[in-house]
Amino acid sequence: MVEEVQKHSVHTLVFRSLKRTHDMFVADNAKPVPLDDESHKVKMAVKLRTEYGSVLHMPTLKENMREKGGPATGDPYGHKQYSGNEGEELEYVITGTHPYPPGPGVALTADTKIQRMPSESAAQSLAVSLPPSQSRLDANRTAAGVGEIYRHAGISERSQPPGMSVAMMEAGGTKNSALVPKKAPTMPKPQWHPPWKLYRVISGHLGWVRCIAVEPGNQWFVTGSADRTIKIWDLASGKLKLSLTGHISTVRGVIVSARSPYLFSCGEDKQVKCWDLEYNKVIRHYHGHLSAVYGLDLHPTIDVLVTCSRDSTARIWDVRTKASVHTLSGHTNAVATVKCQAAEPQVVTGSHDTTIRLWDLVAGKTRVTLTNHKKSVRAVILHPRHYTFASGSPDNIKQWKFPDGNFIQNLSGHNAIINTLTVNSDGVLVSGADNGTMHLWDWRTGYNFQRVHAAVQPGSLDSESGIFACVFDQSESRLLTAEADKTIKVYKEDDTATEETHPISWKPEIIKRKRF
């Protein structure tokens, strides 16, 4: 006969489990490890030699000598003082935070031990000054030390409050930076930039405008859309010049070559196309991606095209032969953005696996993987003049140094899914988000000097407010955005604005930057 197991409530079972766990560990859990005197002495000796080894042999001028038995009046902390007889040379001692003899070769006994019981205030106000040696006297002919200034004023260095005490060691005129309190970093004053204002809205697409690029001559620009078309627009007037059809799904990337009369496009139909702009026809296809192609970029100095895809790879193509030179594999999710530059690392990718990879173009391998972001990296932009770049993610915009991807700073505040970043040589960084907001930043300081949320075009829903791509024209006087309300919006700097009418609302507060 099978014995029935008594059923208990979840609460009872959890409580029993907690009790068993508690009983298992309770024996030694809260007991501190007993302090071993010998180990403590060794530790303190090593610490003393490491921190103060360079000055241990140098005694300190003891000031405000008083009669035996009473503390010096100039010492508000009540440290034990040792006096000498009048007429004799001044006695030199070193004050510290743990027992040690006054000089080398002196045995550590009850009589020679200095400052038996270190106090908090003693540790805070540790100040060691030296007797005037010949080298120091020579140095002081041109500049007096802090200790000398205090002594000439008849004030003990230790009579200053702990926050004001000059905690430093001087050895032959050098300072131990470990003892000098460091000033907290503050944000430098940002450069003033005029605000940008919307001055033109261009409509014509029948779907979301997903990508945008300006041609090198600055005469026209090109857009790709979810309506499967590529449209070319006159930059000065905003009028439509040409529509190109050929993609069978959303066009996700366009770029115009500066080295040849070619336009390259990619889309969610897995296709990468090369268009000859003299005939307005596709002349090459680049086959190889296994899923939607999300972005592309051209190498600035060699005929190489780089594309990135939802298949977790980026591919390097020879423009002329259509050959796939390298498949850059390593990301574990869709690669959302790719950028090229002439200097190493020549290829940078950002992915939905939250990482950024810097690639060795020749070897086709990863040089560095940056894992600081917590969420998808949909946008990467390279600064046109500095050897730096920025990446955009819903958690933060981060700035990095080439070539190793050293972290510079976070640009926090754009709390949305950031789809696009662009920057001009004047140091204006623009971030565009999925909710239709656009933030403008000072590149150097990370100061957010303007926030824009343009209204959707009439007839659109408010939910169709979204920025998918943005770019400056070649003169950097116009900013173009590709949006979810099927329009292209054009912004320009406000010529009437001055630093007086639009002041920087900036305070030099202490920077509290996340390092990751």
Short mmCIF file of C-alpha atoms in Angstrom, two decimals:
data_model
loop_
_atom_site.label_atom_id
_atom_site.label_comp_id
_atom_site.label_asym_id
_atom_site.label_seq_id
_atom_site.Cartn_x
_atom_site.Cartn_y
_atom_site.Cartn_z
CA MET A 1 0.00 0.00 0.00
CA VAL A 2 1.47 3.39 -1.03
CA GLU A 3 1.58 5.86 1.85
CA GLU A 4 0.04 9.20 0.96
CA VAL A 5 2.38 12.18 1.15
CA GLN A 6 1.01 14.94 3.32
CA LYS A 7 0.41 18.08 1.25
CA HIS A 8 1.61 21.41 2.58
CA SER A 9 0.96 24.94 1.39
CA VAL A 10 3.59 26.69 -0.74
CA HIS A 11 4.18 29.14 2.13
CA THR A 12 5.03 26.28 4.54
CA LEU A 13 7.36 24.61 2.04
CA VAL A 14 9.19 27.86 1.28
CA PHE A 15 9.55 28.58 5.01
CA ARG A 16 10.98 25.10 5.65
CA SER A 17 13.43 25.52 2.79
CA LEU A 18 14.56 28.87 4.21
CA LYS A 19 14.96 27.35 7.66
CA ARG A 20 17.06 24.45 6.33
CA THR A 21 19.27 26.87 4.42
CA HIS A 22 19.63 29.09 7.48
CA ASP A 23 20.56 26.14 9.72
CA MET A 24 23.13 25.01 7.20
CA PHE A 25 25.07 28.28 7.18
CA VAL A 26 24.29 29.87 10.55
CA ALA A 27 27.32 28.43 12.37
CA ASP A 28 30.03 30.80 11.06
CA ASN A 29 28.05 33.11 8.83
CA ALA A 30 28.15 36.27 10.93
CA LYS A 31 31.41 35.79 12.80
CA PRO A 32 34.26 38.04 11.69
CA VAL A 33 37.64 36.47 11.09
CA PRO A 34 39.81 37.05 14.20
CA LEU A 35 42.57 39.59 13.63
CA ASP A 36 46.03 38.06 13.67
CA ASP A 37 48.47 40.50 15.30
CA GLU A 38 51.51 39.21 13.42
CA SER A 39 49.77 39.44 10.03
CA HIS A 40 48.51 42.92 10.88
CA LYS A 41 52.03 44.09 11.74
CA VAL A 42 53.42 42.68 8.49
CA LYS A 43 50.60 44.33 6.51
CA MET A 44 51.17 47.71 8.14
CA ALA A 45 54.93 47.47 7.63
CA VAL A 46 54.47 46.71 3.94
CA LYS A 47 51.94 49.52 3.57
CA LEU A 48 54.27 51.95 5.34
CA ARG A 49 57.22 51.01 3.16
CA THR A 50 55.14 51.18 -0.04
CA GLU A 51 53.39 54.48 0.64
CA TYR A 52 56.08 56.41 2.55
CA GLY A 53 59.31 54.58 1.76
CA SER A 54 60.79 57.54 -0.10
CA VAL A 55 60.55 59.82 2.93
CA LEU A 56 60.85 57.52 5.94
CA HIS A 57 64.50 58.43 6.45
CA MET A 58 63.64 62.13 6.53
CA PRO A 59 62.59 63.54 9.91
CA THR A 60 59.97 66.25 10.38
CA LEU A 61 60.28 69.60 12.10
CA LYS A 62 58.18 69.48 15.23
CA GLU A 63 56.46 72.80 15.83
CA ASN A 64 54.88 74.66 18.75
CA MET A 65 57.07 72.98 21.36
CA ARG A 66 55.62 73.22 24.89
CA GLU A 67 56.59 71.98 28.31
CA LYS A 68 56.53 68.26 28.98
CA GLY A 69 53.20 66.74 29.79
CA GLY A 70 50.87 69.19 28.02
CA PRO A 71 49.73 69.13 24.40
CA ALA A 72 50.69 72.03 22.14
CA THR A 73 48.15 74.81 21.98
CA GLY A 74 48.52 74.97 18.21
CA ASP A 75 47.26 71.38 17.88
CA PRO A 76 43.46 71.35 18.03
CA TYR A 77 43.34 67.58 17.59
CA GLY A 78 45.02 66.73 20.87
CA HIS A 79 47.79 64.64 19.31
CA LYS A 80 50.46 63.54 21.75
CA GLN A 81 53.44 65.93 21.51
CA TYR A 82 57.07 65.47 22.57
CA SER A 83 59.03 68.44 23.86
CA GLY A 84 62.73 69.31 23.93
CA ASN A 85 64.78 71.50 26.23
CA GLU A 86 65.25 75.13 25.37
CA GLY A 87 68.56 76.03 23.84
CA GLU A 88 68.94 72.58 22.33
CA GLU A 89 68.40 71.79 18.67
CA LEU A 90 64.79 71.19 17.76
CA GLU A 91 63.71 67.57 18.00
CA TYR A 92 62.49 66.08 14.73
CA VAL A 93 59.71 63.52 14.74
CA ILE A 94 57.41 61.95 12.16
CA THR A 95 53.72 61.80 12.92
CA GLY A 96 51.78 58.94 11.42
CA THR A 97 48.82 56.67 11.91
CA HIS A 98 50.55 53.58 13.29
CA PRO A 99 53.57 52.84 15.53
CA TYR A 100 57.04 53.21 14.07
CA PRO A 101 60.40 54.57 15.33
CA PRO A 102 61.50 58.18 14.70
CA GLY A 103 64.37 57.20 12.45
CA PRO A 104 66.26 54.36 10.77
CA GLY A 105 68.16 52.00 13.05
CA VAL A 106 66.04 52.84 16.11
CA ALA A 107 64.42 49.85 17.79
CA LEU A 108 60.64 49.96 18.16
CA THR A 109 60.10 50.11 21.92
CA ALA A 110 57.58 51.72 24.22
CA ASP A 111 59.82 54.78 24.48
CA THR A 112 60.64 55.23 20.83
CA LYS A 113 57.22 54.34 19.42
CA ILE A 114 55.39 57.39 18.06
CA GLN A 115 51.62 57.94 18.19
CA ARG A 116 50.55 54.74 19.87
CA MET A 117 46.81 55.09 19.23
CA PRO A 118 46.11 56.54 15.77
CA SER A 119 42.95 58.61 15.63
CA GLU A 120 40.64 59.42 12.72
CA SER A 121 41.62 63.05 12.81
CA ALA A 122 45.29 62.09 12.79
CA ALA A 123 44.77 59.98 9.70
CA GLN A 124 42.90 62.79 7.97
CA SER A 125 45.38 65.52 8.85
CA LEU A 126 48.57 63.64 8.11
CA ALA A 127 51.07 66.29 7.03
CA VAL A 128 54.78 65.65 6.76
CA SER A 129 57.18 68.53 6.28
CA LEU A 130 60.94 68.31 6.07
CA PRO A 131 63.87 70.12 7.71
CA PRO A 132 65.46 72.62 5.35
CA SER A 133 68.10 70.71 3.40
CA GLN A 134 70.50 72.49 1.08
CA SER A 135 68.60 71.41 -2.05
CA ARG A 136 65.34 72.51 -0.53
CA LEU A 137 66.79 75.88 0.53
CA ASP A 138 67.97 76.39 -3.04
CA ALA A 139 64.50 75.67 -4.32
CA ASN A 140 62.96 78.01 -1.78
CA ARG A 141 64.96 80.98 -3.06
CA THR A 142 62.46 81.26 -5.85
CA ALA A 143 59.31 79.79 -4.29
CA ALA A 144 58.27 79.14 -0.71
CA GLY A 145 56.53 75.88 0.21
CA VAL A 146 53.18 75.76 1.96
CA GLY A 147 54.84 74.69 5.20
CA GLU A 148 57.17 77.71 5.15
CA ILE A 149 54.28 80.10 4.56
CA TYR A 150 52.46 78.68 7.57
CA ARG A 151 55.59 78.78 9.70
CA HIS A 152 56.35 82.40 8.81
CA ALA A 153 52.80 83.25 9.76
CA GLY A 154 53.31 81.55 13.14
CA ILE A 155 50.66 78.89 12.38
CA SER A 156 51.11 75.16 12.60
CA GLU A 157 50.31 73.28 9.41
CA ARG A 158 48.31 70.86 11.53
CA SER A 159 46.24 73.65 13.02
CA GLN A 160 44.22 73.80 9.81
CA PRO A 161 40.97 71.78 9.77
CA PRO A 162 41.21 68.36 8.09
CA GLY A 163 39.49 69.59 4.92
CA MET A 164 42.03 72.40 4.56
CA SER A 165 45.18 70.53 5.58
CA VAL A 166 47.79 70.10 2.90
CA ALA A 167 48.36 66.39 3.00
CA MET A 168 51.49 65.83 1.03
CA MET A 169 55.00 64.52 1.22
CA GLU A 170 57.99 66.27 -0.21
CA ALA A 171 61.11 64.34 -1.03
CA GLY A 172 63.76 66.48 -2.69
CA GLY A 173 61.07 68.84 -3.91
CA THR A 174 58.79 66.12 -5.36
CA LYS A 175 55.23 65.47 -4.22
CA ASN A 176 53.53 62.15 -3.63
CA SER A 177 50.34 62.51 -5.66
CA ALA A 178 48.71 59.70 -3.67
CA LEU A 179 48.36 62.09 -0.74
CA VAL A 180 47.12 65.15 -2.63
CA PRO A 181 43.32 65.20 -2.79
CA LYS A 182 42.18 65.25 -6.41
CA LYS A 183 39.70 67.82 -7.56
CA ALA A 184 36.43 66.29 -8.76
CA PRO A 185 36.07 66.56 -12.55
CA THR A 186 33.62 69.17 -13.76
CA MET A 187 32.04 69.56 -17.16
CA PRO A 188 33.88 72.21 -19.18
CA LYS A 189 31.78 75.00 -20.65
CA PRO A 190 30.30 73.77 -23.94
CA GLN A 191 30.77 75.61 -27.21
CA TRP A 192 27.74 77.68 -28.15
CA HIS A 193 25.83 76.43 -31.19
CA PRO A 194 22.90 78.24 -32.80
CA PRO A 195 19.59 76.35 -32.55
CA TRP A 196 18.24 74.56 -35.62
CA LYS A 197 14.77 75.22 -36.98
CA LEU A 198 12.51 73.37 -39.41
CA TYR A 199 12.12 75.21 -42.69
CA ARG A 200 10.93 72.64 -45.23
CA VAL A 201 8.87 69.44 -45.30
CA ILE A 202 9.14 67.31 -48.46
CA SER A 203 6.48 64.69 -49.19
CA GLY A 204 6.20 62.21 -52.06
CA HIS A 205 6.91 58.76 -50.65
CA LEU A 206 4.00 56.40 -49.96
CA GLY A 207 5.67 54.63 -47.04
CA TRP A 208 8.12 55.20 -44.20
CA VAL A 209 11.28 56.95 -45.39
CA ARG A 210 13.98 54.62 -44.07
CA CYS A 211 17.28 56.02 -45.38
CA ILE A 212 18.80 59.17 -46.83
CA ALA A 213 22.11 60.24 -48.41
CA VAL A 214 23.47 63.46 -49.97
CA GLU A 215 25.60 63.24 -53.10
CA PRO A 216 29.19 64.57 -52.95
CA GLY A 217 28.44 67.54 -55.24
CA ASN A 218 25.67 68.76 -52.88
CA GLN A 219 23.20 69.24 -55.75
CA TRP A 220 20.72 66.49 -54.86
CA PHE A 221 19.98 63.86 -52.27
CA VAL A 222 18.50 60.37 -52.38
CA THR A 223 16.00 58.57 -50.15
CA GLY A 224 14.84 54.96 -49.80
CA SER A 225 11.42 54.02 -48.52
CA ALA A 226 9.09 51.25 -47.40
CA ASP A 227 7.15 51.88 -50.63
CA ARG A 228 10.07 49.99 -52.33
CA THR A 229 11.20 53.03 -54.33
CA ILE A 230 14.34 55.14 -54.34
CA LYS A 231 13.71 58.82 -55.02
CA ILE A 232 16.20 61.53 -55.98
CA TRP A 233 15.39 65.11 -54.91
CA ASP A 234 16.83 68.51 -55.73
CA LEU A 235 18.52 69.79 -52.57
CA ALA A 236 17.96 73.50 -53.18
CA SER A 237 14.27 73.38 -54.11
CA GLY A 238 13.16 70.07 -52.57
CA LYS A 239 11.51 68.98 -55.83
CA LEU A 240 11.44 65.38 -57.03
CA LYS A 241 13.87 64.69 -59.89
CA LEU A 242 13.68 60.91 -60.35
CA SER A 243 12.17 57.69 -58.97
CA LEU A 244 13.98 54.36 -59.24
CA THR A 245 12.13 51.05 -58.89
CA GLY A 246 13.64 47.61 -58.64
CA HIS A 247 13.59 46.53 -54.99
CA ILE A 248 10.75 44.22 -54.05
CA SER A 249 10.75 45.15 -50.36
CA THR A 250 11.62 48.08 -48.09
CA VAL A 251 14.77 49.96 -49.09
CA ARG A 252 16.92 50.18 -45.92
CA GLY A 253 20.14 51.81 -47.12
CA VAL A 254 21.38 54.17 -49.84
CA ILE A 255 24.77 55.75 -50.48
CA VAL A 256 26.27 57.71 -53.38
CA SER A 257 29.86 57.01 -54.42
CA ALA A 258 32.36 59.88 -54.50
CA ARG A 259 34.72 57.84 -56.70
CA SER A 260 32.29 56.85 -59.49
CA PRO A 261 28.81 57.81 -60.80
CA TYR A 262 27.21 54.99 -58.85
CA LEU A 263 24.43 54.76 -56.30
CA PHE A 264 24.29 51.72 -54.01
CA SER A 265 21.14 50.51 -52.29
CA CYS A 266 20.12 47.60 -50.08
CA GLY A 267 16.82 46.35 -48.73
CA GLU A 268 14.80 43.80 -46.84
CA ASP A 269 14.63 41.71 -50.03
CA LYS A 270 18.25 40.58 -49.28
CA GLN A 271 19.42 42.47 -52.37
CA VAL A 272 22.34 44.87 -52.73
CA LYS A 273 22.19 46.85 -55.97
CA CYS A 274 24.56 49.16 -57.83
CA TRP A 275 22.82 51.79 -59.96
CA ASP A 276 24.53 53.60 -62.84
CA LEU A 277 23.29 57.19 -62.58
CA GLU A 278 24.13 57.96 -66.20
CA TYR A 279 21.55 55.40 -67.35
CA ASN A 280 19.47 55.14 -64.13
CA LYS A 281 19.66 51.37 -64.30
CA VAL A 282 20.94 48.57 -62.09
CA ILE A 283 24.28 47.37 -63.42
CA ARG A 284 25.40 45.04 -60.60
CA HIS A 285 23.90 42.82 -57.92
CA TYR A 286 25.84 41.61 -54.90
CA HIS A 287 24.48 38.20 -53.85
CA GLY A 288 25.32 36.49 -50.58
CA HIS A 289 23.30 37.76 -47.63
CA LEU A 290 20.82 35.26 -46.22
CA SER A 291 18.38 37.80 -44.80
CA ALA A 292 17.38 41.46 -44.93
CA VAL A 293 20.25 43.90 -45.51
CA TYR A 294 20.00 46.74 -42.98
CA GLY A 295 22.81 49.11 -43.94
CA LEU A 296 25.78 49.77 -46.18
CA ASP A 297 28.80 52.06 -46.49
CA LEU A 298 31.56 52.72 -49.01
CA HIS A 299 35.25 52.73 -48.20
CA PRO A 300 36.57 56.28 -48.77
CA THR A 301 39.82 55.35 -50.55
CA ILE A 302 39.38 51.92 -52.18
CA ASP A 303 36.59 50.41 -54.29
CA VAL A 304 35.09 48.36 -51.49
CA LEU A 305 31.47 48.19 -50.33
CA VAL A 306 30.50 46.99 -46.84
CA THR A 307 26.97 45.77 -46.02
CA CYS A 308 25.39 44.52 -42.81
CA SER A 309 22.45 42.20 -42.44
CA ARG A 310 19.91 40.50 -40.22
CA ASP A 311 21.86 37.27 -40.83
CA SER A 312 24.34 38.50 -38.13
CA THR A 313 27.14 39.16 -40.61
CA ALA A 314 28.71 42.05 -42.45
CA ARG A 315 30.15 41.48 -45.89
CA ILE A 316 32.98 43.16 -47.77
CA TRP A 317 32.40 43.38 -51.53
CA ASP A 318 34.70 44.31 -54.38
CA VAL A 319 32.63 46.96 -56.20
CA ARG A 320 33.90 46.07 -59.67
CA THR A 321 34.06 42.26 -59.60
CA LYS A 322 31.01 41.80 -57.28
CA ALA A 323 33.09 39.25 -55.34
CA SER A 324 32.54 38.81 -51.60
CA VAL A 325 36.03 39.53 -50.22
CA HIS A 326 35.23 38.78 -46.56
CA THR A 327 32.29 37.71 -44.45
CA LEU A 328 32.68 39.41 -41.09
CA SER A 329 31.10 36.94 -38.68
CA GLY A 330 31.07 37.19 -34.90
CA HIS A 331 27.91 39.05 -33.99
CA THR A 332 25.18 36.88 -32.48
CA ASN A 333 22.21 38.93 -33.66
CA ALA A 334 21.26 41.23 -36.54
CA VAL A 335 23.91 43.79 -37.52
CA ALA A 336 22.06 47.11 -37.66
CA THR A 337 24.72 49.57 -38.80
CA VAL A 338 28.14 49.66 -40.44
CA LYS A 339 30.65 52.47 -41.03
CA CYS A 340 33.96 52.65 -42.95
CA GLN A 341 37.01 54.88 -42.67
CA ALA A 342 40.47 55.03 -44.22
CA ALA A 343 42.34 54.64 -40.91
CA GLU A 344 42.44 51.52 -38.76
CA PRO A 345 40.05 50.06 -37.74
CA GLN A 346 38.57 50.47 -41.21
CA VAL A 347 35.18 48.89 -40.43
CA VAL A 348 32.92 49.46 -37.39
CA THR A 349 29.65 47.58 -36.84
CA GLY A 350 26.85 47.91 -34.29
CA SER A 351 24.45 45.07 -33.59
CA HIS A 352 21.24 44.04 -31.85
CA ASP A 353 23.43 41.73 -29.72
CA THR A 354 24.35 45.00 -27.85
CA THR A 355 28.00 44.94 -28.97
CA ILE A 356 30.12 47.09 -31.25
CA ARG A 357 32.93 45.46 -33.20
CA LEU A 358 36.00 47.10 -34.73
CA TRP A 359 37.29 45.00 -37.63
CA ASP A 360 40.61 44.35 -39.29
CA LEU A 361 39.67 44.76 -42.96
CA VAL A 362 42.72 42.90 -44.31
CA ALA A 363 42.35 39.83 -42.11
CA GLY A 364 38.55 39.95 -41.98
CA LYS A 365 38.61 39.45 -38.21
CA THR A 366 37.50 41.35 -35.13
CA ARG A 367 40.11 43.67 -33.58
CA VAL A 368 38.04 44.80 -30.58
CA THR A 369 34.58 43.99 -29.20
CA LEU A 370 32.93 46.70 -27.08
CA THR A 371 30.33 45.31 -24.68
CA ASN A 372 29.44 48.43 -22.67
CA HIS A 373 25.95 48.91 -24.11
CA LYS A 374 23.07 47.09 -22.44
CA LYS A 375 20.67 47.25 -25.40
CA SER A 376 20.71 47.07 -29.20
CA VAL A 377 23.16 49.37 -30.97
CA ARG A 378 21.27 50.70 -34.01
CA ALA A 379 23.48 53.67 -34.88
CA VAL A 380 27.20 54.39 -35.17
CA ILE A 381 28.76 57.63 -36.46
CA LEU A 382 32.42 58.57 -37.02
CA HIS A 383 33.57 62.13 -36.29
CA PRO A 384 34.76 63.78 -39.54
CA ARG A 385 37.84 65.37 -37.92
CA HIS A 386 38.61 63.68 -34.61
CA TYR A 387 39.80 60.08 -34.31
CA THR A 388 36.65 59.23 -32.34
CA PHE A 389 33.16 57.81 -32.87
CA ALA A 390 29.78 57.60 -31.16
CA SER A 391 27.24 54.81 -30.80
CA GLY A 392 23.53 55.08 -30.05
CA SER A 393 21.41 52.73 -27.99
CA PRO A 394 18.25 53.09 -25.85
CA ASP A 395 20.41 53.05 -22.70
CA ASN A 396 22.90 55.78 -23.72
CA ILE A 397 24.83 57.47 -26.46
CA LYS A 398 28.49 56.63 -25.90
CA GLN A 399 31.63 58.21 -27.30
CA TRP A 400 34.77 56.19 -27.99
CA LYS A 401 38.37 56.70 -29.06
CA PHE A 402 39.97 54.90 -31.96
CA PRO A 403 41.85 52.64 -32.54
CA ASP A 404 41.14 50.51 -29.45
CA GLY A 405 37.64 51.71 -28.58
CA ASN A 406 38.56 53.40 -25.30
CA PHE A 407 35.47 54.83 -23.62
CA ILE A 408 35.24 58.66 -23.46
CA GLN A 409 31.85 59.60 -22.03
CA ASN A 410 28.12 58.96 -21.93
CA LEU A 411 25.57 61.35 -23.42
CA SER A 412 22.51 60.62 -21.32
CA GLY A 413 19.02 62.01 -21.64
CA HIS A 414 17.67 60.78 -24.97
CA ASN A 415 15.49 58.11 -23.42
CA ALA A 416 14.16 56.47 -26.56
CA ILE A 417 15.14 53.94 -29.23
CA ILE A 418 17.86 55.79 -31.12
CA ASN A 419 17.71 54.91 -34.83
CA THR A 420 20.26 57.33 -36.23
CA LEU A 421 23.23 59.55 -35.40
CA THR A 422 25.04 62.16 -37.44
CA VAL A 423 27.72 64.74 -36.63
CA ASN A 424 29.24 67.72 -38.43
CA SER A 425 32.77 69.12 -38.25
CA ASP A 426 31.55 71.93 -35.99
CA GLY A 427 30.90 69.37 -33.26
CA VAL A 428 27.08 69.20 -33.46
CA LEU A 429 25.92 65.64 -32.83
CA VAL A 430 22.32 64.80 -33.75
CA SER A 431 20.43 61.77 -32.45
CA GLY A 432 17.08 60.78 -33.95
CA ALA A 433 14.71 58.42 -32.19
CA ASP A 434 11.79 56.10 -32.87
CA ASN A 435 9.37 58.39 -31.03
CA GLY A 436 10.06 61.35 -33.35
CA THR A 437 12.35 63.26 -30.97
CA MET A 438 15.66 64.69 -32.08
CA HIS A 439 18.37 65.83 -29.67
CA LEU A 440 21.31 68.03 -30.58
CA TRP A 441 24.52 67.73 -28.54
CA ASP A 442 27.88 69.45 -28.22
CA TRP A 443 30.31 66.67 -29.17
CA ARG A 444 33.18 67.70 -26.88
CA THR A 445 31.29 68.15 -23.63
CA GLY A 446 28.18 66.01 -24.22
CA TYR A 447 25.92 68.98 -23.45
CA ASN A 448 22.39 68.65 -24.90
CA PHE A 449 21.73 72.16 -26.25
CA GLN A 450 18.46 71.54 -28.14
CA ARG A 451 15.55 69.11 -28.28
CA VAL A 452 13.19 68.99 -31.25
CA HIS A 453 9.93 67.12 -31.78
CA ALA A 454 8.46 68.21 -35.11
CA ALA A 455 4.75 67.72 -35.71
CA VAL A 456 3.70 64.95 -38.08
CA GLN A 457 2.37 66.00 -41.46
CA PRO A 458 -1.42 66.59 -41.66
CA GLY A 459 -3.39 63.38 -42.09
CA SER A 460 -0.85 61.24 -40.21
CA LEU A 461 -1.36 59.66 -36.82
CA ASP A 462 0.68 60.91 -33.88
CA SER A 463 2.03 57.38 -33.57
CA GLU A 464 3.66 57.86 -37.00
CA SER A 465 6.16 60.22 -35.41
CA GLY A 466 9.57 58.61 -35.85
CA ILE A 467 13.00 59.45 -37.26
CA PHE A 468 14.75 56.63 -39.13
CA ALA A 469 17.74 58.48 -40.59
CA CYS A 470 19.33 61.90 -40.55
CA VAL A 471 22.27 63.44 -42.37
CA PHE A 472 23.97 66.81 -42.86
CA ASP A 473 24.45 68.05 -46.41
CA GLN A 474 27.99 68.59 -47.72
CA SER A 475 28.02 72.27 -46.63
CA GLU A 476 26.79 71.22 -43.16
CA SER A 477 24.30 74.11 -43.23
CA ARG A 478 21.27 71.82 -43.72
CA LEU A 479 20.10 68.85 -41.70
CA LEU A 480 17.81 66.32 -43.41
CA THR A 481 15.71 63.74 -41.56
CA ALA A 482 13.85 60.71 -42.97
CA GLU A 483 10.66 60.12 -41.01
CA ALA A 484 7.81 57.69 -40.35
CA ASP A 485 5.14 60.17 -41.50
CA LYS A 486 6.45 59.56 -45.09
CA THR A 487 8.19 62.95 -45.25
CA ILE A 488 11.70 64.34 -45.40
CA LYS A 489 12.19 67.30 -43.08
CA VAL A 490 14.90 69.88 -43.69
CA TYR A 491 16.38 71.99 -40.85
CA LYS A 492 18.75 74.93 -40.92
CA GLU A 493 20.52 77.02 -38.30
CA ASP A 494 18.61 79.98 -36.93
CA ASP A 495 20.54 82.96 -38.36
CA THR A 496 18.90 85.42 -35.98
CA ALA A 497 19.96 83.58 -32.82
CA THR A 498 22.85 84.85 -30.73
CA GLU A 499 24.46 83.73 -27.51
CA GLU A 500 22.52 86.47 -25.73
CA THR A 501 19.10 85.45 -27.08
CA HIS A 502 19.77 81.71 -26.65
CA PRO A 503 22.21 81.42 -23.72
CA ILE A 504 23.65 78.11 -22.61
CA SER A 505 21.80 76.96 -19.50
CA TRP A 506 24.92 75.30 -18.18
CA LYS A 507 26.34 74.90 -14.71
CA PRO A 508 29.80 73.45 -14.02
CA GLU A 509 28.39 70.62 -11.94
CA ILE A 510 30.49 67.67 -10.93
CA ILE A 511 30.35 64.98 -13.59
CA LYS A 512 28.84 61.70 -12.44
CA ARG A 513 29.58 59.56 -15.44
CA LYS A 514 28.83 55.90 -15.68
CA ARG A 515 31.88 54.12 -16.93
CA PHE A 516 29.78 51.44 -18.60
#
